Short mmCIF file of C-alpha atoms in Angstrom, two decimals:
data_model
loop_
_atom_site.label_atom_id
_atom_site.label_comp_id
_atom_site.label_asym_id
_atom_site.label_seq_id
_atom_site.Cartn_x
_atom_site.Cartn_y
_atom_site.Cartn_z
CA GLY A 1 0.00 0.00 0.00
CA GLY A 2 0.94 3.60 -0.64
CA SER A 3 1.44 6.30 1.94
CA THR A 4 -1.73 8.07 3.09
CA PHE A 5 0.41 10.95 4.41
CA LEU A 6 0.61 12.64 1.01
CA GLN A 7 -3.03 12.10 0.02
CA PRO A 8 -5.58 14.87 0.58
CA PRO A 9 -7.92 14.24 3.51
CA ARG A 10 -11.22 12.60 2.65
CA THR A 11 -14.32 14.66 3.27
CA SER A 12 -17.93 13.80 2.93
CA SER A 13 -19.87 15.52 0.18
CA ARG A 14 -21.82 17.42 2.89
CA ALA A 15 -18.61 18.72 4.49
CA ALA A 16 -17.25 19.69 1.07
CA SER A 17 -20.41 21.62 0.18
CA VAL A 18 -20.31 23.47 3.55
CA ALA A 19 -16.65 24.35 3.02
CA MET A 20 -17.37 25.66 -0.49
CA ASP A 21 -20.30 27.77 0.76
CA ARG A 22 -18.11 30.11 2.80
CA ARG A 23 -18.99 33.41 1.27
CA PRO A 24 -17.30 36.60 2.38
CA MET A 25 -19.22 38.58 4.99
CA ALA A 26 -21.38 41.25 3.41
CA LEU A 27 -20.06 44.69 4.24
CA ASP A 28 -22.49 47.26 5.53
CA TYR A 29 -20.79 50.44 4.35
CA THR A 30 -23.55 52.67 5.74
CA ARG A 31 -23.09 51.35 9.29
CA MET A 32 -19.28 51.36 8.91
CA ASN A 33 -19.35 54.98 7.70
CA THR A 34 -21.74 55.99 10.50
CA ALA A 35 -19.44 54.45 13.13
CA GLU A 36 -16.38 56.14 11.63
CA LYS A 37 -18.22 59.49 11.48
CA LEU A 38 -19.26 59.18 15.15
CA ALA A 39 -15.65 58.61 16.22
CA ARG A 40 -14.28 61.43 14.04
CA ASP A 41 -16.99 63.83 15.20
CA PHE A 42 -16.28 63.01 18.83
CA LEU A 43 -12.53 63.52 18.46
CA THR A 44 -12.76 66.70 16.37
CA ARG A 45 -15.68 68.38 18.16
CA VAL A 46 -15.19 67.45 21.83
CA TRP A 47 -11.38 67.35 21.63
CA GLY A 48 -11.07 69.99 18.89
CA PRO A 49 -10.37 73.70 19.34
CA GLU A 50 -14.00 74.47 20.24
CA HIS A 51 -14.20 71.87 23.03
CA ASP A 52 -17.86 71.33 22.11
CA ILE A 53 -19.05 69.58 25.30
CA ASP A 54 -22.69 69.62 24.10
CA ALA A 55 -21.69 67.30 21.21
CA ILE A 56 -21.45 64.53 23.82
CA ASP A 57 -25.28 64.60 24.16
CA GLU A 58 -25.59 64.05 20.42
CA LEU A 59 -22.86 61.43 19.96
CA MET A 60 -22.95 59.32 23.13
CA ALA A 61 -25.65 57.03 24.51
CA PRO A 62 -27.16 58.22 27.83
CA ASP A 63 -25.61 55.19 29.59
CA TYR A 64 -22.19 55.77 27.96
CA VAL A 65 -19.28 53.98 29.67
CA ILE A 66 -15.58 54.70 29.20
CA HIS A 67 -12.66 52.70 30.56
CA SER A 68 -9.46 54.77 30.63
CA GLY A 69 -6.39 54.99 32.81
CA GLY A 70 -7.60 52.30 35.20
CA LYS A 71 -10.91 54.12 35.78
CA THR A 72 -14.42 53.46 34.57
CA ILE A 73 -16.73 56.42 34.10
CA ARG A 74 -20.43 55.57 33.81
CA GLY A 75 -23.11 57.79 32.33
CA ARG A 76 -23.02 60.52 29.71
CA ASP A 77 -23.43 63.35 32.25
CA THR A 78 -20.62 62.01 34.45
CA PHE A 79 -18.44 61.75 31.36
CA LYS A 80 -19.22 65.37 30.42
CA THR A 81 -18.10 66.50 33.89
CA TRP A 82 -14.90 64.48 33.49
CA VAL A 83 -14.18 66.06 30.06
CA VAL A 84 -14.68 69.59 31.44
CA GLU A 85 -12.22 68.83 34.27
CA PHE A 86 -9.73 67.31 31.81
CA HIS A 87 -9.90 70.47 29.67
CA ARG A 88 -9.22 72.53 32.81
CA GLN A 89 -6.17 70.38 33.59
CA MET A 90 -4.97 70.45 29.98
CA PRO A 91 -5.97 73.77 28.39
CA GLU A 92 -5.77 73.96 24.62
CA ALA A 93 -6.10 70.16 24.44
CA ILE A 94 -6.69 69.24 20.81
CA ASP A 95 -6.79 65.81 19.21
CA GLU A 96 -5.16 65.11 15.88
CA VAL A 97 -6.94 62.10 14.36
CA LEU A 98 -4.42 59.72 12.79
CA ASP A 99 -6.63 56.74 11.81
CA VAL A 100 -10.27 55.72 12.11
CA PHE A 101 -11.78 52.44 10.93
CA ALA A 102 -14.83 50.33 11.73
CA ASN A 103 -15.56 46.63 11.62
CA PRO A 104 -17.83 45.32 8.81
CA ALA A 105 -20.92 45.27 11.06
CA GLY A 106 -20.38 48.91 12.07
CA ASP A 107 -20.80 48.13 15.77
CA ARG A 108 -17.11 48.68 16.64
CA VAL A 109 -14.90 51.57 15.65
CA VAL A 110 -11.24 52.24 16.42
CA ALA A 111 -9.33 55.53 16.34
CA ARG A 112 -5.65 56.29 16.75
CA TRP A 113 -4.95 59.85 17.84
CA VAL A 114 -2.52 62.25 19.47
CA ASN A 115 -3.67 64.83 22.02
CA ARG A 116 -1.66 68.04 22.48
CA GLY A 117 -2.15 70.87 24.94
CA ARG A 118 -0.69 72.64 27.98
CA ASN A 119 -0.08 71.02 31.33
CA ASN A 120 -2.19 72.48 34.12
CA GLY A 121 -1.95 69.44 36.39
CA VAL A 122 -3.13 66.74 33.98
CA PHE A 123 -2.46 63.12 35.01
CA GLY A 124 -1.27 64.32 38.43
CA LEU A 125 1.70 66.26 37.02
CA PRO A 126 2.64 69.53 38.72
CA PRO A 127 1.01 72.37 36.72
CA ASP A 128 3.66 74.25 34.76
CA GLY A 129 1.97 75.43 31.53
CA ARG A 130 4.42 73.51 29.35
CA ALA A 131 3.40 71.92 26.04
CA ILE A 132 2.51 68.26 26.51
CA GLU A 133 1.24 65.44 24.30
CA PHE A 134 0.25 61.80 24.41
CA HIS A 135 -0.80 59.23 21.80
CA GLY A 136 -3.69 56.85 22.25
CA ILE A 137 -6.07 54.36 20.74
CA SER A 138 -9.80 54.26 21.46
CA VAL A 139 -12.09 51.34 20.71
CA TRP A 140 -15.82 52.08 20.82
CA ARG A 141 -18.91 49.92 20.82
CA VAL A 142 -21.67 51.54 18.76
CA ARG A 143 -25.34 51.02 19.63
CA ASP A 144 -28.40 52.61 18.02
CA GLY A 145 -26.31 55.15 16.09
CA ARG A 146 -24.39 56.41 19.14
CA LEU A 147 -21.13 55.66 20.88
CA ALA A 148 -22.08 53.40 23.81
CA GLU A 149 -18.84 52.19 25.39
CA CYS A 150 -15.15 52.98 24.99
CA TRP A 151 -11.83 51.45 25.94
CA VAL A 152 -8.83 53.81 25.80
CA GLU A 153 -5.18 52.81 25.78
CA ARG A 154 -2.72 55.68 25.91
CA GLU A 155 0.96 56.26 26.39
CA PRO A 156 2.27 58.34 29.28
CA PRO A 157 2.28 62.08 28.53
CA ARG A 158 5.52 63.67 27.39
CA TYR A 159 6.70 67.26 27.30
CA CYS A 160 7.24 68.89 23.92
CA GLN A 161 9.24 71.83 22.71
CA ASP A 162 7.13 74.98 22.44
#
């Protein structure tokens, strides 16, 4: 007898038909684009030069949750208060959006960004008014056309030349 090692594995006709029926997942570009727009709007409006805090009401679910820096903030209103305090601790904080992309279902969106501003005691640093920046990545869960939950990973802040 010959070696079975080099022969292709035997499959039933049912298994073969299931394997051949693996079609690529249909892409929902509308939901993907909506998710990407939500993330971009959040980063450019709330963390842009205008610091549009009211945009949070439009973009986030009322029960919004964010996990960042070892803390979990629950509720859109609590998050708004946190953002206002962050802007106080880092005046002129502005995000530069580097990348935004969504999964095919449009229920997850990821952004890579850099935040630049002035240190007024952010992250527990002594306030000194120096230029500071940090890079980060945010992953959001999207529900009913709004950002519902976020996980943020960021690098430690670093001082920049003015």
